Short mmCIF file of C-alpha atoms and ligand atoms in Angstrom, two decimals:
data_model
loop_
_atom_site.label_atom_id
_atom_site.label_comp_id
_atom_site.label_asym_id
_atom_site.label_seq_id
_atom_site.Cartn_x
_atom_site.Cartn_y
_atom_site.Cartn_z
CA MET A 1 0.01 0.02 0.04
CA LYS A 2 1.36 3.34 -1.03
CA LEU A 3 -0.51 5.88 1.25
CA GLN A 4 -1.28 9.48 0.34
CA ASN A 5 -2.11 12.61 2.28
CA TYR A 6 -5.78 13.66 2.39
CA ILE A 7 -6.16 17.42 1.81
CA SER A 8 -9.25 19.34 0.85
CA GLY A 9 -11.12 16.17 -0.08
CA SER A 10 -8.45 14.74 -2.34
CA PHE A 11 -5.82 12.03 -1.83
CA ILE A 12 -2.56 13.63 -2.88
CA GLU A 13 1.16 12.81 -2.96
CA PRO A 14 3.67 14.60 -0.61
CA ASP A 15 5.49 17.50 -2.16
CA SER A 16 8.80 15.83 -1.41
CA GLY A 17 7.82 12.88 -3.58
CA GLU A 18 9.31 10.65 -0.81
CA TRP A 19 7.85 7.89 1.14
CA MET A 20 8.92 6.08 4.32
CA GLU A 21 8.57 2.38 4.81
CA ASP A 22 5.91 0.88 7.04
CA TYR A 23 6.91 -2.50 8.66
CA SER A 24 4.95 -5.32 10.14
CA PRO A 25 6.00 -5.54 13.77
CA ALA A 26 5.28 -9.28 13.72
CA THR A 27 7.42 -10.31 10.70
CA GLY A 28 9.54 -7.31 9.88
CA GLU A 29 8.26 -7.27 6.35
CA ILE A 30 7.36 -4.02 4.54
CA ILE A 31 3.59 -3.69 4.41
CA GLY A 32 3.25 -0.10 3.07
CA HIS A 33 4.74 3.18 2.26
CA VAL A 34 3.89 6.38 4.19
CA PRO A 35 4.23 9.94 2.72
CA LYS A 36 7.22 11.82 4.03
CA SER A 37 5.47 15.09 4.31
CA GLN A 38 6.94 18.43 5.13
CA LYS A 39 6.09 22.03 5.90
CA SER A 40 4.59 22.71 2.40
CA ASP A 41 2.19 19.78 2.77
CA VAL A 42 1.15 20.94 6.24
CA ASN A 43 0.63 24.50 4.97
CA LYS A 44 -1.80 23.13 2.24
CA ALA A 45 -3.70 21.06 4.82
CA VAL A 46 -4.01 24.03 7.24
CA GLN A 47 -5.25 26.25 4.31
CA ALA A 48 -7.82 23.66 3.47
CA ALA A 49 -9.06 23.50 7.02
CA LYS A 50 -9.15 27.33 7.07
CA ASP A 51 -11.25 27.44 3.84
CA ALA A 52 -13.68 24.88 5.20
CA LEU A 53 -14.10 26.48 8.59
CA PRO A 54 -16.72 29.19 7.83
CA SER A 55 -19.42 26.93 6.36
CA TRP A 56 -18.65 23.96 8.74
CA SER A 57 -18.80 26.09 11.79
CA SER A 58 -22.09 27.68 10.77
CA LEU A 59 -23.91 24.26 10.81
CA THR A 60 -25.90 23.45 13.90
CA HIS A 61 -24.82 20.93 16.49
CA VAL A 62 -27.54 18.60 15.32
CA GLU A 63 -26.36 18.77 11.69
CA ARG A 64 -22.82 18.07 12.68
CA SER A 65 -23.94 15.19 14.90
CA GLU A 66 -25.69 13.66 11.82
CA TRP A 67 -22.32 13.77 10.04
CA LEU A 68 -20.63 12.02 13.07
CA ASP A 69 -23.29 9.29 12.85
CA LYS A 70 -22.77 8.88 9.17
CA ILE A 71 -19.03 8.40 9.78
CA ALA A 72 -19.81 5.87 12.49
CA ASP A 73 -22.13 3.99 10.10
CA ASN A 74 -19.48 3.81 7.39
CA LEU A 75 -16.76 2.74 9.85
CA GLU A 76 -19.01 0.15 11.30
CA SER A 77 -19.33 -1.43 7.83
CA LYS A 78 -15.54 -1.64 7.79
CA TYR A 79 -15.26 -3.11 11.31
CA GLU A 80 -13.34 -6.23 10.28
CA GLU A 81 -11.10 -4.22 7.93
CA ILE A 82 -10.23 -1.89 10.80
CA ALA A 83 -9.34 -4.81 13.05
CA GLN A 84 -7.29 -6.55 10.34
CA LEU A 85 -5.33 -3.41 9.38
CA GLU A 86 -4.67 -2.40 12.98
CA SER A 87 -3.49 -5.83 13.93
CA LYS A 88 -1.09 -5.96 10.96
CA ASP A 89 0.21 -2.44 11.48
CA THR A 90 0.70 -2.59 15.26
CA GLY A 91 1.43 -6.32 15.81
CA LYS A 92 -1.46 -6.65 18.28
CA PRO A 93 -3.66 -9.78 18.48
CA ILE A 94 -6.65 -9.68 16.11
CA SER A 95 -9.09 -10.38 18.91
CA LEU A 96 -7.89 -7.27 20.76
CA ALA A 97 -7.97 -5.19 17.55
CA ARG A 98 -11.62 -6.17 17.15
CA GLU A 99 -12.72 -5.81 20.80
CA VAL A 100 -10.81 -2.63 21.55
CA ASP A 101 -9.68 -0.70 18.48
CA ALA A 102 -12.42 -1.39 15.94
CA TYR A 103 -15.16 -1.26 18.68
CA ARG A 104 -13.99 1.97 20.18
CA SER A 105 -13.28 3.77 16.93
CA VAL A 106 -16.97 3.33 15.88
CA LYS A 107 -18.19 3.97 19.38
CA ASN A 108 -16.25 7.31 19.69
CA PHE A 109 -18.14 8.80 16.68
CA ARG A 110 -21.51 7.49 18.05
CA PHE A 111 -20.94 8.70 21.55
CA PHE A 112 -19.89 12.24 20.52
CA ALA A 113 -22.78 12.43 17.97
CA GLU A 114 -25.18 11.67 20.91
CA ILE A 115 -23.88 14.12 23.39
CA ILE A 116 -23.27 16.97 20.88
CA ARG A 117 -26.78 16.47 19.49
CA ASN A 118 -28.13 16.95 23.00
CA LEU A 119 -25.92 19.83 23.96
CA GLU A 120 -27.83 22.74 25.40
CA SER A 121 -26.66 26.16 26.36
CA GLU A 122 -26.54 26.77 30.15
CA HIS A 123 -28.31 29.70 31.75
CA PHE A 124 -27.57 31.54 35.02
CA GLU A 125 -30.37 33.79 36.17
CA MET A 126 -29.79 36.94 38.14
CA GLU A 127 -32.47 39.19 39.61
CA ASP A 128 -32.17 41.68 36.73
CA ALA A 129 -30.32 39.71 34.05
CA ASN A 130 -29.76 36.46 32.28
CA ASN A 131 -26.43 34.80 31.49
CA ARG A 132 -26.44 32.54 28.53
CA ILE A 133 -23.44 30.29 27.92
CA ILE A 134 -22.75 29.20 24.40
CA TYR A 135 -20.00 27.02 22.88
CA LYS A 136 -18.27 28.29 19.75
CA PRO A 137 -15.59 26.53 17.66
CA VAL A 138 -12.00 27.30 18.50
CA GLY A 139 -10.98 27.17 14.82
CA ILE A 140 -8.40 24.88 13.27
CA GLY A 141 -7.22 21.89 15.27
CA ALA A 142 -3.99 19.98 15.02
CA LEU A 143 -4.58 16.37 16.21
CA ILE A 144 -1.49 14.29 16.84
CA THR A 145 -1.64 10.69 17.77
CA PRO A 146 0.73 7.82 18.77
CA TRP A 147 1.12 4.23 17.49
CA ASN A 148 -0.36 2.10 20.36
CA LEU A 149 -4.08 2.63 19.68
CA PRO A 150 -4.04 4.37 16.31
CA LEU A 151 -7.69 4.72 15.15
CA TYR A 152 -9.07 4.55 18.72
CA LEU A 153 -7.15 7.60 19.68
CA LEU A 154 -7.50 9.55 16.44
CA SER A 155 -11.32 9.03 16.43
CA TRP A 156 -11.34 10.18 20.13
CA LYS A 157 -10.06 13.50 18.96
CA VAL A 158 -11.57 13.95 15.55
CA ALA A 159 -15.20 13.32 16.62
CA PRO A 160 -15.47 15.95 19.34
CA ALA A 161 -13.28 18.40 17.37
CA ILE A 162 -15.42 18.51 14.23
CA GLY A 163 -18.58 17.93 16.27
CA MET A 164 -18.01 21.23 17.97
CA GLY A 165 -17.55 22.98 14.65
CA ASN A 166 -13.70 23.05 14.28
CA THR A 167 -11.95 21.83 11.13
CA VAL A 168 -8.78 19.73 11.64
CA VAL A 169 -5.43 18.44 10.33
CA CYS A 170 -4.47 15.04 11.67
CA LYS A 171 -0.97 13.81 11.97
CA PRO A 172 -1.04 10.10 12.96
CA SER A 173 2.04 8.12 13.97
CA GLU A 174 4.31 7.36 11.03
CA LEU A 175 4.64 3.76 12.42
CA THR A 176 0.94 2.96 12.18
CA PRO A 177 -0.65 4.98 9.33
CA MET A 178 -3.02 2.33 7.98
CA THR A 179 -6.26 2.95 9.81
CA ALA A 180 -5.95 6.79 9.64
CA ASP A 181 -5.93 6.31 5.88
CA LEU A 182 -9.04 4.04 6.14
CA LEU A 183 -10.77 6.83 8.12
CA MET A 184 -10.04 9.29 5.28
CA LYS A 185 -11.46 6.84 2.76
CA ALA A 186 -14.58 6.45 5.00
CA ILE A 187 -15.23 10.22 5.21
CA HIS A 188 -14.48 10.55 1.40
CA GLU A 189 -17.10 7.93 0.59
CA ILE A 190 -19.86 9.61 2.62
CA GLY A 191 -18.99 12.99 1.04
CA LEU A 192 -18.00 14.87 4.21
CA PRO A 193 -17.46 18.56 3.10
CA LYS A 194 -13.95 18.90 1.85
CA GLY A 195 -11.41 20.44 4.18
CA VAL A 196 -13.29 19.53 7.40
CA ILE A 197 -10.83 16.74 8.11
CA ASN A 198 -7.43 16.72 6.52
CA LEU A 199 -4.55 14.37 7.10
CA VAL A 200 -0.82 14.75 6.64
CA HIS A 201 1.36 11.64 7.10
CA GLY A 202 5.01 11.85 8.18
CA ASP A 203 7.34 11.98 11.11
CA GLY A 204 7.39 14.32 14.01
CA ILE A 205 10.11 16.65 12.82
CA GLY A 206 8.99 16.81 9.12
CA ALA A 207 5.18 17.07 9.56
CA GLY A 208 4.27 17.20 13.35
CA SER A 209 6.46 20.09 14.21
CA PRO A 210 5.38 22.53 11.47
CA LEU A 211 1.77 21.60 12.24
CA VAL A 212 1.87 22.46 15.93
CA SER A 213 3.83 25.72 15.33
CA HIS A 214 1.62 26.83 12.38
CA GLN A 215 0.29 30.32 13.01
CA ASP A 216 -3.23 29.43 11.82
CA VAL A 217 -3.66 26.46 14.02
CA ASN A 218 -5.73 27.46 17.09
CA LEU A 219 -5.66 24.27 19.18
CA VAL A 220 -3.41 21.33 19.54
CA SER A 221 -4.56 18.02 20.98
CA PHE A 222 -1.52 15.78 21.39
CA THR A 223 -1.22 12.22 22.67
CA GLY A 224 2.24 10.75 22.87
CA GLY A 225 5.41 10.65 25.01
CA THR A 226 6.17 13.08 27.75
CA SER A 227 9.32 14.44 26.20
CA THR A 228 7.60 15.05 22.87
CA GLY A 229 4.77 16.69 24.75
CA ALA A 230 7.24 19.21 26.26
CA ILE A 231 8.45 20.17 22.74
CA VAL A 232 4.88 20.48 21.52
CA ALA A 233 3.96 22.69 24.43
CA GLN A 234 6.94 24.97 23.61
CA SER A 235 5.85 25.27 20.01
CA ALA A 236 2.23 26.03 20.88
CA ALA A 237 3.02 28.54 23.53
CA PRO A 238 4.06 31.71 21.53
CA SER A 239 0.70 31.94 19.79
CA PHE A 240 -1.35 30.81 22.91
CA LYS A 241 -2.90 27.82 21.19
CA LYS A 242 -5.37 25.88 23.25
CA LEU A 243 -3.51 22.83 24.34
CA SER A 244 -4.35 19.32 25.56
CA LEU A 245 -1.48 16.93 26.38
CA GLU A 246 -2.10 13.31 27.11
CA LEU A 247 1.35 11.89 27.96
CA GLY A 248 3.25 8.99 29.43
CA GLY A 249 2.37 7.01 32.60
CA LYS A 250 3.87 4.70 35.18
CA ASN A 251 0.89 3.31 36.99
CA SER A 252 0.64 1.33 40.16
CA SER A 253 -1.63 -1.63 40.85
CA ILE A 254 -2.15 -1.84 44.65
CA ILE A 255 -3.14 -5.12 45.87
CA PHE A 256 -4.40 -5.34 49.53
CA ASN A 257 -4.42 -8.56 51.51
CA ASP A 258 -8.21 -8.62 51.69
CA CYS A 259 -8.66 -8.68 47.89
CA ASP A 260 -10.42 -11.49 46.07
CA LEU A 261 -7.37 -13.22 44.51
CA ASP A 262 -9.39 -15.09 41.98
CA LYS A 263 -10.56 -11.82 40.37
CA THR A 264 -7.36 -9.70 41.23
CA VAL A 265 -4.85 -12.02 39.56
CA PRO A 266 -6.41 -12.02 36.10
CA GLY A 267 -7.28 -8.38 36.43
CA VAL A 268 -3.73 -7.36 37.27
CA VAL A 269 -2.29 -9.55 34.53
CA ARG A 270 -4.55 -7.80 32.04
CA SER A 271 -3.62 -4.39 33.33
CA GLY A 272 0.12 -5.22 33.14
CA PHE A 273 0.16 -6.76 29.69
CA LEU A 274 -2.74 -5.66 27.52
CA ASN A 275 -1.46 -4.69 24.05
CA GLN A 276 1.98 -6.00 25.15
CA GLY A 277 2.02 -3.49 27.93
CA GLN A 278 1.82 -0.69 25.38
CA VAL A 279 -1.10 1.23 26.91
CA CYS A 280 -0.40 4.42 28.79
CA LEU A 281 -2.76 3.15 31.47
CA CYS A 282 -1.03 -0.18 32.03
CA GLY A 283 -0.27 -1.06 35.65
CA SER A 284 3.42 -1.79 35.28
CA ARG A 285 4.36 -1.51 38.95
CA ILE A 286 2.52 -3.98 41.18
CA LEU A 287 2.42 -3.32 44.87
CA VAL A 288 1.39 -6.20 47.00
CA GLN A 289 0.66 -6.29 50.71
CA GLU A 290 3.35 -8.39 52.37
CA SER A 291 1.10 -11.10 53.95
CA ILE A 292 -0.16 -12.21 50.55
CA TYR A 293 3.03 -11.41 48.53
CA ASP A 294 4.22 -15.03 48.05
CA GLU A 295 0.90 -16.51 47.13
CA PHE A 296 0.04 -13.55 44.71
CA VAL A 297 3.45 -13.80 43.01
CA GLU A 298 3.09 -17.48 42.47
CA ARG A 299 -0.34 -17.16 40.95
CA PHE A 300 0.47 -14.13 39.00
CA VAL A 301 3.62 -15.63 37.32
CA ASN A 302 1.68 -18.77 36.54
CA GLU A 303 -1.10 -16.80 34.83
CA VAL A 304 1.48 -14.69 32.85
CA GLU A 305 3.20 -17.80 31.71
CA ASN A 306 -0.17 -19.21 30.38
CA MET A 307 -0.78 -16.33 28.04
CA LYS A 308 -0.32 -17.33 24.42
CA ILE A 309 2.18 -15.22 22.59
CA GLY A 310 2.55 -15.36 18.81
CA ASP A 311 0.89 -14.98 15.43
CA PRO A 312 -1.35 -11.83 15.84
CA SER A 313 -3.80 -13.26 13.36
CA ASN A 314 -4.57 -16.32 15.47
CA GLU A 315 -7.85 -15.92 17.35
CA ASP A 316 -6.48 -17.36 20.63
CA THR A 317 -3.31 -15.25 20.69
CA LYS A 318 -3.12 -12.97 23.75
CA LEU A 319 0.15 -11.23 23.13
CA GLY A 320 1.66 -9.98 19.86
CA ALA A 321 4.79 -8.17 18.83
CA LEU A 322 6.29 -4.91 19.92
CA ILE A 323 5.92 -1.95 17.64
CA SER A 324 9.52 -1.57 16.37
CA PRO A 325 13.03 -2.97 16.63
CA GLU A 326 14.00 0.31 18.41
CA HIS A 327 11.25 -0.23 20.96
CA LEU A 328 12.37 -3.85 21.48
CA LEU A 329 15.89 -2.61 22.10
CA LYS A 330 14.56 -0.15 24.73
CA ILE A 331 12.73 -3.02 26.47
CA GLU A 332 15.90 -5.17 26.41
CA GLU A 333 17.95 -2.33 27.79
CA TYR A 334 15.46 -1.98 30.71
CA ILE A 335 15.81 -5.72 31.44
CA HIS A 336 19.60 -5.22 31.65
CA ILE A 337 19.08 -2.20 33.94
CA ALA A 338 16.83 -4.27 36.19
CA LYS A 339 19.49 -6.90 36.54
CA ASP A 340 22.07 -4.27 37.30
CA GLU A 341 19.69 -2.78 39.91
CA GLY A 342 19.52 -6.11 41.67
CA GLY A 343 16.24 -7.35 40.19
CA THR A 344 15.24 -11.03 39.88
CA ILE A 345 13.59 -12.05 36.53
CA LEU A 346 10.75 -14.31 37.61
CA THR A 347 9.62 -15.02 34.06
CA GLY A 348 10.48 -13.57 30.63
CA GLY A 349 12.99 -14.09 27.79
CA TYR A 350 12.34 -14.69 24.08
CA PRO A 351 9.40 -16.77 22.86
CA CYS A 352 9.90 -19.68 20.55
CA LEU A 353 8.07 -18.84 17.33
CA PRO A 354 7.83 -20.15 13.80
CA LYS A 355 10.41 -18.96 11.26
CA GLU A 356 8.13 -16.44 9.59
CA PHE A 357 8.34 -14.28 12.80
CA GLU A 358 12.10 -14.35 13.20
CA LYS A 359 12.54 -10.78 12.03
CA GLY A 360 9.74 -9.50 14.12
CA ASN A 361 9.98 -7.62 17.49
CA TRP A 362 9.21 -10.28 20.06
CA ILE A 363 9.81 -10.59 23.75
CA ALA A 364 7.86 -12.61 26.34
CA PRO A 365 6.04 -10.90 29.21
CA THR A 366 8.57 -10.25 31.93
CA VAL A 367 8.02 -10.08 35.68
CA ILE A 368 10.74 -8.63 37.85
CA ALA A 369 11.00 -8.80 41.63
CA ASP A 370 13.42 -7.60 44.35
CA LEU A 371 13.86 -4.14 42.97
CA LYS A 372 13.93 -1.05 45.13
CA VAL A 373 10.67 1.02 44.74
CA ASN A 374 12.78 3.99 43.56
CA SER A 375 14.84 2.01 41.05
CA ARG A 376 14.73 3.11 37.45
CA CYS A 377 12.73 0.16 36.21
CA SER A 378 10.09 0.88 38.84
CA THR A 379 9.73 4.47 38.24
CA GLU A 380 10.47 5.19 34.51
CA GLU A 381 7.90 4.58 31.78
CA ILE A 382 9.03 1.46 29.88
CA PHE A 383 5.79 1.02 27.82
CA GLY A 384 6.23 -2.64 27.12
CA PRO A 385 5.57 -6.11 28.56
CA ILE A 386 7.53 -5.64 31.78
CA VAL A 387 6.18 -5.31 35.28
CA THR A 388 7.99 -4.96 38.57
CA ILE A 389 6.58 -6.39 41.76
CA HIS A 390 7.11 -4.85 45.26
CA LYS A 391 5.94 -5.48 48.83
CA PHE A 392 4.19 -2.91 51.02
CA SER A 393 3.22 -2.99 54.60
CA SER A 394 0.32 -0.50 55.21
CA GLU A 395 -2.07 1.88 53.40
CA GLU A 396 0.35 4.71 54.04
CA ASP A 397 3.26 2.74 52.61
CA ALA A 398 1.29 1.84 49.47
CA ILE A 399 0.24 5.48 48.91
CA LYS A 400 3.84 6.64 49.40
CA ILE A 401 5.21 4.20 46.84
CA ALA A 402 2.39 4.81 44.35
CA ASN A 403 3.19 8.60 44.43
CA ASN A 404 6.94 8.23 44.05
CA THR A 405 7.10 8.67 40.28
CA ARG A 406 7.13 11.73 38.07
CA TYR A 407 3.97 10.43 36.30
CA GLY A 408 0.35 10.75 37.49
CA LEU A 409 -1.96 9.13 34.91
CA ALA A 410 -3.81 6.21 36.33
CA GLY A 411 -3.74 3.19 38.75
CA SER A 412 -5.82 0.47 40.21
CA ILE A 413 -6.62 -0.75 43.83
CA TRP A 414 -7.74 -4.24 44.61
CA THR A 415 -9.56 -4.78 47.85
CA THR A 416 -12.89 -6.02 49.19
CA ASP A 417 -12.97 -3.01 51.67
CA LEU A 418 -14.43 -0.36 49.28
CA GLU A 419 -14.18 2.32 51.94
CA LYS A 420 -10.46 1.75 52.22
CA GLY A 421 -10.22 1.50 48.46
CA ASN A 422 -11.81 4.90 47.99
CA ARG A 423 -9.80 6.40 50.85
CA VAL A 424 -6.53 5.26 49.29
CA ALA A 425 -7.70 6.29 45.74
CA GLU A 426 -8.24 9.88 46.91
CA GLN A 427 -4.62 10.17 48.04
CA ILE A 428 -2.98 8.84 44.85
CA HIS A 429 -1.76 11.74 42.64
CA THR A 430 -3.21 10.59 39.29
CA GLY A 431 -6.10 11.63 37.00
CA MET A 432 -7.82 8.21 37.19
CA ILE A 433 -8.01 5.27 39.58
CA TRP A 434 -9.95 2.04 39.21
CA ILE A 435 -11.09 -0.07 42.15
CA ASN A 436 -11.33 -3.80 41.58
CA THR A 437 -11.12 -3.29 37.76
CA TRP A 438 -8.96 -1.61 35.20
CA LEU A 439 -9.57 0.21 31.93
CA HIS A 440 -13.35 -0.02 32.58
CA ARG A 441 -14.27 2.96 30.45
CA ASP A 442 -17.34 5.16 30.52
CA LEU A 443 -16.83 7.70 27.81
CA ARG A 444 -18.62 10.34 29.79
CA VAL A 445 -15.91 10.61 32.46
CA PRO A 446 -12.84 12.86 32.35
CA PHE A 447 -9.67 11.32 31.02
CA GLY A 448 -6.23 12.68 31.63
CA GLY A 449 -3.24 12.94 33.89
CA VAL A 450 -1.36 15.08 36.39
CA LYS A 451 2.35 15.83 36.84
CA ASP A 452 4.37 14.65 33.81
CA SER A 453 1.42 12.67 32.48
CA GLY A 454 -0.22 15.64 30.87
CA VAL A 455 -2.19 18.81 30.94
CA GLY A 456 -6.04 19.06 30.71
CA ARG A 457 -8.83 16.52 30.47
CA GLU A 458 -10.62 15.03 27.51
CA GLY A 459 -13.61 12.70 27.55
CA GLY A 460 -17.41 13.54 27.68
CA LYS A 461 -18.17 17.11 28.39
CA TRP A 462 -14.51 17.86 29.03
CA SER A 463 -13.84 17.08 25.38
CA LEU A 464 -16.64 19.38 24.36
CA GLY A 465 -15.14 22.13 26.62
CA PHE A 466 -11.63 21.67 25.23
CA PHE A 467 -12.74 21.64 21.59
CA SER A 468 -14.80 24.76 22.00
CA GLU A 469 -14.59 28.36 23.31
CA THR A 470 -17.10 29.00 26.05
CA MET A 471 -18.85 32.36 25.82
CA ASN A 472 -21.15 34.14 28.22
CA ILE A 473 -23.79 36.56 26.92
CA CYS A 474 -25.30 38.57 29.73
CA THR A 475 -28.56 40.36 28.99
CA LYS A 476 -29.94 42.93 31.42
CA TYR A 477 -33.71 43.07 31.79
CA ASP A 478 -35.63 46.31 31.53
P1 NAD B 1 5.79 10.03 20.49
O1 NAD B 1 5.77 11.17 21.45
O2 NAD B 1 7.14 9.59 19.93
O3 NAD B 1 4.94 10.34 19.13
C1 NAD B 1 3.61 10.74 19.25
C2 NAD B 1 3.25 11.52 17.95
O4 NAD B 1 3.94 12.80 18.05
C3 NAD B 1 3.60 10.85 16.69
O5 NAD B 1 2.57 11.08 15.71
C4 NAD B 1 4.88 11.60 16.29
O6 NAD B 1 5.20 11.52 14.86
C5 NAD B 1 4.63 13.00 16.78
N1 NAD B 1 5.73 13.86 17.02
C6 NAD B 1 6.94 13.48 17.30
N2 NAD B 1 7.74 14.54 17.53
C7 NAD B 1 7.00 15.64 17.33
C8 NAD B 1 7.21 17.05 17.34
N3 NAD B 1 8.40 17.54 17.59
N4 NAD B 1 6.12 17.85 17.06
C9 NAD B 1 5.01 17.31 16.78
N5 NAD B 1 4.66 16.00 16.74
C10 NAD B 1 5.68 15.13 16.97
O7 NAD B 1 5.05 8.94 21.19
P2 NAD B 1 4.83 7.38 20.70
O8 NAD B 1 6.09 6.64 20.92
O9 NAD B 1 4.17 7.40 19.31
O10 NAD B 1 3.76 6.82 21.78
C11 NAD B 1 4.08 6.30 22.98
C12 NAD B 1 3.87 7.38 24.09
O11 NAD B 1 2.44 7.77 24.03
C13 NAD B 1 3.93 6.72 25.46
O12 NAD B 1 4.75 7.59 26.30
C14 NAD B 1 2.55 6.58 25.92
O13 NAD B 1 2.41 6.65 27.37
C15 NAD B 1 1.93 7.78 25.34
N6 NAD B 1 0.46 7.63 25.21
C16 NAD B 1 -0.28 8.42 26.19
C17 NAD B 1 -1.68 8.33 26.14
C18 NAD B 1 -2.54 9.08 27.09
O14 NAD B 1 -3.72 9.18 26.85
N7 NAD B 1 -1.97 9.69 28.21
C19 NAD B 1 -2.29 7.34 25.22
C20 NAD B 1 -1.44 6.61 24.39
C21 NAD B 1 -0.03 6.80 24.42
#
């Protein structure tokens, strides 16, 4: 597949006439070519968004919601294609690509269609006046996404952005461009007005950087690594662009001795290793109360070793490949660091796979014990199939350990004492905590992190707030 940019309703080649290779994480083979776009391509896409803005922003919320529903309908008809492309491009198991990626991509459009359709202006009455709050589009949005949940995260931004009347330029990860291309085909087929959604493929320096610093871009919604987020924030600051940053995480799963181990063990395994541990919310540091530590560790390691790793297209595969050789190298380096730091590898290593996968990026899920809670492996974001396990003694101890990283995105608490669970949750410095579950998503709730995990919240009405300018109109009565 030789992909193209999508600008002003047309699929066009990059000005450079250059393409980058897109590799299958599972086999290492080339599966596509991605435009190597540059500033001139970005300028064209921003101009297209600018031209489309007046007529798109003048539609009503209800009219725009109808377009979101049409996109959802078309994507739904491509459900299996989304899953197949996403599995091939990211190396994730096909069952996960169906259940999570395809499902949520359609759902995001439906969900925002529904809440935007029902959006009503708020009123605050005074004795002698009325305040009416309205939501106006911000303007042109730059939407930048990572490789771990490609269409899931892109649709999470596109739907509320255009639903609130903005026009957008998308820049998906150069490592996973396939389903962004499919989304452009879907909107093309339904005849979405040209220029409302534009897409420029390319890398961060060539395409991402000129997009976030473009003078006509009014908002930036970025999901990606913390260090990239810092650069994006710097680029956006001089022109006071509205900014949302969803960044990295190092999340704790806190397991109290009164938990239901039959539910906790599989829950914590899922939280540690879903998508090969490549979810920003993954619970990669596991804190276990000392009286159940030995039993938990034995059952946990056993469950991890029973997960089937291999061919992503097999229906019963639970773990696929890592995104790139560079990412695999990073994971291997962290395993070396863990050994240097005194860690004990309880399980891990390289899986034994058929010959067709020998050039892929494979590593077995790895569990490391005996590290200090302030060690590098226990506090830095690894973003792969590695978890570290630690003991804690008391509630206070667990809270102290959970808070000792620079990140503050999410976490989970496992206990049958819900009062204690809630008490502990309130003291963890993160944007989200689950009790006796993990990644149990209600799209109405706020999503985002504190500390180095980001700035701002998206999700439900928080997305509507971010992708709009709130205005108050105060009318004095006679
Ligand atoms: P990344 O920061 O390397 O890249 C993210 C996107 O930014 C890509 O599209 C990339 O091309 C682009 N980019 C790179 N440099 C840029 C620049 N200077 N200006 C503009 N754009 C630029 O991240 P990644 O490796 O693709 O994704 C993994 C990271 O994403 C992890 O840290 C993970 O925790 C984080 N993430 C966070 C969330 C969340 O909601 N908080 C969700 C998913 C992933």
